[in-house]
Amino acid sequence: MGTRISRAPASHRPARLLTGVYALATLVALLLTLLARRRPHPFLAEGIFGLLNVPVAPTFVSVVVLALATRALLGRKRIGLWFVAVFQVLGIYVGFVALVPAARLPRTEMWVSRGDLGRGLDIVSTLVAALALWWLWRIRDEFTGRLQRGSWGLALAALAVGSAVTLGVAWLLLGAVGAPRSQVDPLVDTVLAVFGGMSRRALALVPPWVVDVVAVCAGLTILAAVTLFLASARPRSRWSPDREVALRGLLAHHGAEDSLGYFATRRDKASVFSADGRAAVTYRVVAGVSLASADPIGHPDSWQPAIEAWRAEAREFGWVPAVVGASERGARAYAATGGMRVLLLGDEAILDPRRFDLRRTSLSPVRHAVARATRAGLEVRVRRQRELRADELAEITERAEAWRSGETDRGFSMALGRGGDLADGDVLHVTAHAAEASLVGVLSLVPWGRSGVSLDVMRRSPDAPNGVTELMVSELLARSRRLGLARVSLNFCMFRTVFEDAERLGSGSLTRVGASVLGLFDRIWQLERLYRANEKYEPTWQPRFLCYDDAVSLPQVVLAVGAAEGFVRHPSLRSVPTELDPVHLAQAASISAPPVDVEALGPRRSDQFRYRVAALDRMREAGVDAYPVGAASVTTTPVAALGPDAWRTPRTLSVVGRVREVRDHGGVAFATLVDGEARLQVLFDAARVGRPCLDRLTSFVDVGDLVRVEGTTGRSRTGTPSLLAEAWRMEAKCLHPVPFRAFDDPGTRARRRSTDLLVHPRDVELLRRRSAVVGSIRRTLGDAGFLEVETPMLHTTHGGASARPFRTFINAYGIDLSLRIAPELHLKRLLVAGLGPVFELGRNFRNEGADATHNPEFTSLEVYQPHADYTTMRHLTERLVREAARTVHGREAIPLPLTGSGGSDGSDGVELVDISGEWPVVSVLDAVSDAVGRRVTVETDFDVLLGLAEDHGIAVRPEMGAGAVIEELYAELVEPVTVLPTFYTDFPVETSPLTRPHRSAPGLAERWDLVVAGMEVGTAYSELTDPVDQRARLTEQSLKAAAGDPEAMEVDEDFLHALELGMPPSGGLGIGVDRLVMLLTHSSIRSVLTFPFVRPVTTRRADRETSPAWS
């Protein structure tokens, strides 16, 4: 369906109105000529258009003249305006004739309207003509197109010969009907009737059919003269060797932008470049249409001026601008620049070699065809054209031409139009050979950037075995890695969506009728067969568009596209250049891909960065290694270990720290080193270290540099404890200034995590506490006899929890994979195998956003114990959390935000709360009942549950059942208000697909959630071990997934097979380690992760070091 992306300016509307009137007049004249019967008076349409002085008449000459005028107006040619002006002047003349007595002017009846309005119509048309001439003068600036330079001699000769033939035919016919040839009047009457539209009205001596025949001859004469004039014209931007070399240079830099880019080098195309030469539009003039193909070539930033230059040239010569085969990006550029309309034309089939695997069931038709061709003994060779011998290349070209069997070589936007050219060394030829190396099939593909190819020629011998094409395509894709190919463009399929939509269940009648109509033309144009031939490879379909100016020009544009693509035969008198000369061939061969500008790919650097790089260069020139190798023999004393005793007695030591500041006092310099939260002042005295050493310090060292200093503990003159330096060495030069004074923006801190930890060393302590918590968990479980195991991160089916997975693709096997949501199913398979109590501490992934308590990747603990239940796991959880709290705080306590707390741990708003006693255990139904103020059970009427949810402003999705609504009430009303550690038990079965049903409460499952400080920290189940029940639940989940639920689990047959072997009754536990550390340290999730997820910066921008925070 056409889409107008931008409206034309209002100033263009008069020109479009005038063009539309003449287009309508041409259609009316054609219908009158073909269908109207003879009558003594003019038709009503003749009278209406006669009032406007538009020469509509039932003669072939009228149709030709109006068509030429309409064509000129479409192209905004000035001559079209002259046509209209002449018609208006003739209208004034006819009005004048109507006022003059008939006796004064002979044959005035030829020029006077004979309709019901009589002479009055001719008089009124005089006034219309005067107004029209004034209006034409006002809009003349809209018609700036001029005639292209053609051969006036050819046109005049055709006109003279045609006129002579026309008069001769008229003279012969007059004699044949008995009119006296010796008299001139019948001949003059015939000619005037031809140009005056009298063929449907009787003349004295001339039958109407004679006038019709003469009118056809006259019309053909006019068409022949115009055609010869235009055919002999040559656009100034036509192909030349220099232009082709320039286009190849643009393709070398930007050829990967469009799969059809290389076809711009066709030698029947002209080209218009942008003023800066960085982009070009290639086109061909067909039937008066400047038909561009595909997207502009070159840098996208220069597309707009290239399009404007192309449209300006089209306006200058009166061509109708149109584009065939534009991509979505290109179509938007054409529409935005010229206000063109966009129409979906079809789709291009793109194959990804990494995803093509003949072992897939969906590719069975291709696999069977390949097997047939292989059994026939075919061999496939894949070579670049430059690798072929001259005789091999000649054979490929000749056979491909012979196998065409005389059919029109179709293609303009996706065809190169030449074979075996020396300039096309990178063209890829895939050939199939039968016995004795005889050629039976050819694929020729042109370059698409550096890692793709686009189909040009696909031919096979009529005697070739079935499956030869499938074999060549499959072998090309199979060898893509060796060839460096990442994408292959096959055929372009027009109206593909029509065929695809017609196959869908419930497709509309119009869609099916459209597909049937296109099917009727399949024998001629192979539209549907081409779609079927490409669809079996399971390509990705990329839409291609037709762009045109206005609806009036669309028929002409469609004709031009049909002629260019080979669907309509269109004669051409122009010769196509054959090949480049040796000089330009050498220039084309020397074009290579542009060198990578590494500096341009990196971020913009600040002045401070460049200053530090200059200091680095000076160090290297002086022979100082800014990044030396480490030395195990050197003993380093941590700065934090230097207590008060270190300054009482001088001792020699070596320290490493980052420079916080340097103060140069001439012969003495002071540097402050920081290591975490510890600081140390270092005194550099020229008398002790030597002047050269001091100069190197002040010249090379900047804030943030990591340095090693060897010296003796002592004090400065003011008594400040200082390390009296004796030598120093650069450990690592810092190229970015470290903003010790101000670095507080949360986004920048998360993105520059290393800098954040340097500036805020307290966060380093949080990470150390995290490590201690993880160690405590491992130690506690190890002491209890649990075995730590590792299970796969990559899953072929996602399961273990209800969440949206991350998906990826493995090239080696051609299958989709997902990053694990939870290791649960693999750990249960280990229980079946008899490994006993097991646990895993590892990373899980869920495709969701990051917030205060979530991160797309997170660390979790999963524990499974045979012959246990969820009560056993509850006691284990209490022990794990208490031991972790003891590790962090020295006692069984956690910081909780309690009202009125003074913060006994020194943290504002929180209090270390003792957790050594029994933790509350509350049923979910009891907790929800207390929250809503009425008793809620799984048997509660569903409408009542919906009403409770609505009363509390809780959204309910259509797929939710009663259990899901109850859990949503719990999540919104109970969990956020829970502060002390509490176990909420016995959840509805509906929301617990992997949990055993409750042993005594139908409709519930043996599951609990541990909630502390409004946050879920862990969950545990009495595991479901019944394989029949488990299969039914997973099948229900898979049905939800098939219905579009992205979080529903899939059926894991490997897990179910293991479960069917018999799994012992077990308890399972899951704890979010990140959340546990957050709870124990009273911190945000970003603070307890080494590198929290941050949305990447998608555009290049200056480093943040240029902001005030870096000063």
mmCIF file of N, CA and C in Angstrom, residues 245-256 277-279 297-299:
data_model
loop_
_atom_site.group_PDB
_atom_site.id
_atom_site.type_symbol
_atom_site.label_atom_id
_atom_site.label_comp_id
_atom_site.label_asym_id
_atom_site.label_seq_id
_atom_site.Cartn_x
_atom_site.Cartn_y
_atom_site.Cartn_z
ATOM 1 N N VAL A 245 34.702 4.480 -12.306
ATOM 2 C CA VAL A 245 35.781 4.372 -11.322
ATOM 3 C C VAL A 245 35.396 5.119 -10.038
ATOM 4 N N ALA A 246 34.760 6.289 -10.199
ATOM 5 C CA ALA A 246 34.321 7.040 -9.015
ATOM 6 C C ALA A 246 33.276 6.252 -8.234
ATOM 7 N N LEU A 247 32.330 5.610 -8.948
ATOM 8 C CA LEU A 247 31.327 4.797 -8.264
ATOM 9 C C LEU A 247 31.969 3.615 -7.546
ATOM 10 N N ARG A 248 32.949 3.006 -8.156
ATOM 11 C CA ARG A 248 33.635 1.886 -7.498
ATOM 12 C C ARG A 248 34.370 2.360 -6.250
ATOM 13 N N GLY A 249 34.873 3.575 -6.279
ATOM 14 C CA GLY A 249 35.504 4.117 -5.083
ATOM 15 C C GLY A 249 34.501 4.294 -3.949
ATOM 16 N N LEU A 250 33.291 4.786 -4.283
ATOM 17 C CA LEU A 250 32.249 4.914 -3.257
ATOM 18 C C LEU A 250 31.834 3.559 -2.728
ATOM 19 N N LEU A 251 31.748 2.555 -3.610
ATOM 20 C CA LEU A 251 31.374 1.213 -3.163
ATOM 21 C C LEU A 251 32.438 0.619 -2.246
ATOM 22 N N ALA A 252 33.706 0.919 -2.505
ATOM 23 C CA ALA A 252 34.773 0.405 -1.643
ATOM 24 C C ALA A 252 34.629 0.931 -0.223
ATOM 25 N N HIS A 253 34.131 2.159 -0.098
ATOM 26 C CA HIS A 253 33.974 2.756 1.230
ATOM 27 C C HIS A 253 32.627 2.405 1.863
ATOM 28 N N HIS A 254 31.568 2.337 1.038
ATOM 29 C CA HIS A 254 30.220 2.200 1.592
ATOM 30 C C HIS A 254 29.414 1.108 0.901
ATOM 31 N N GLY A 255 30.091 0.111 0.317
ATOM 32 C CA GLY A 255 29.380 -0.930 -0.410
ATOM 33 C C GLY A 255 28.534 -1.827 0.460
ATOM 34 N N ALA A 256 28.810 -1.866 1.744
ATOM 35 C CA ALA A 256 28.037 -2.730 2.636
ATOM 36 C C ALA A 256 26.686 -2.146 2.988
ATOM 37 N N GLY A 277 30.960 14.957 -3.855
ATOM 38 C CA GLY A 277 31.433 13.731 -4.481
ATOM 39 C C GLY A 277 31.363 12.500 -3.606
ATOM 40 N N ARG A 278 30.712 12.595 -2.435
ATOM 41 C CA ARG A 278 30.692 11.459 -1.509
ATOM 42 C C ARG A 278 29.468 10.564 -1.698
ATOM 43 N N ALA A 279 28.554 10.917 -2.589
ATOM 44 C CA ALA A 279 27.372 10.097 -2.832
ATOM 45 C C ALA A 279 26.900 10.340 -4.255
ATOM 46 N N ILE A 297 24.391 5.661 -3.725
ATOM 47 C CA ILE A 297 25.693 5.067 -3.429
ATOM 48 C C ILE A 297 26.520 6.088 -2.654
ATOM 49 N N GLY A 298 27.228 5.638 -1.618
ATOM 50 C CA GLY A 298 28.129 6.534 -0.913
ATOM 51 C C GLY A 298 27.724 6.796 0.517
ATOM 52 N N HIS A 299 28.304 7.836 1.081
ATOM 53 C CA HIS A 299 28.098 8.166 2.492
ATOM 54 C C HIS A 299 26.672 8.642 2.724
#
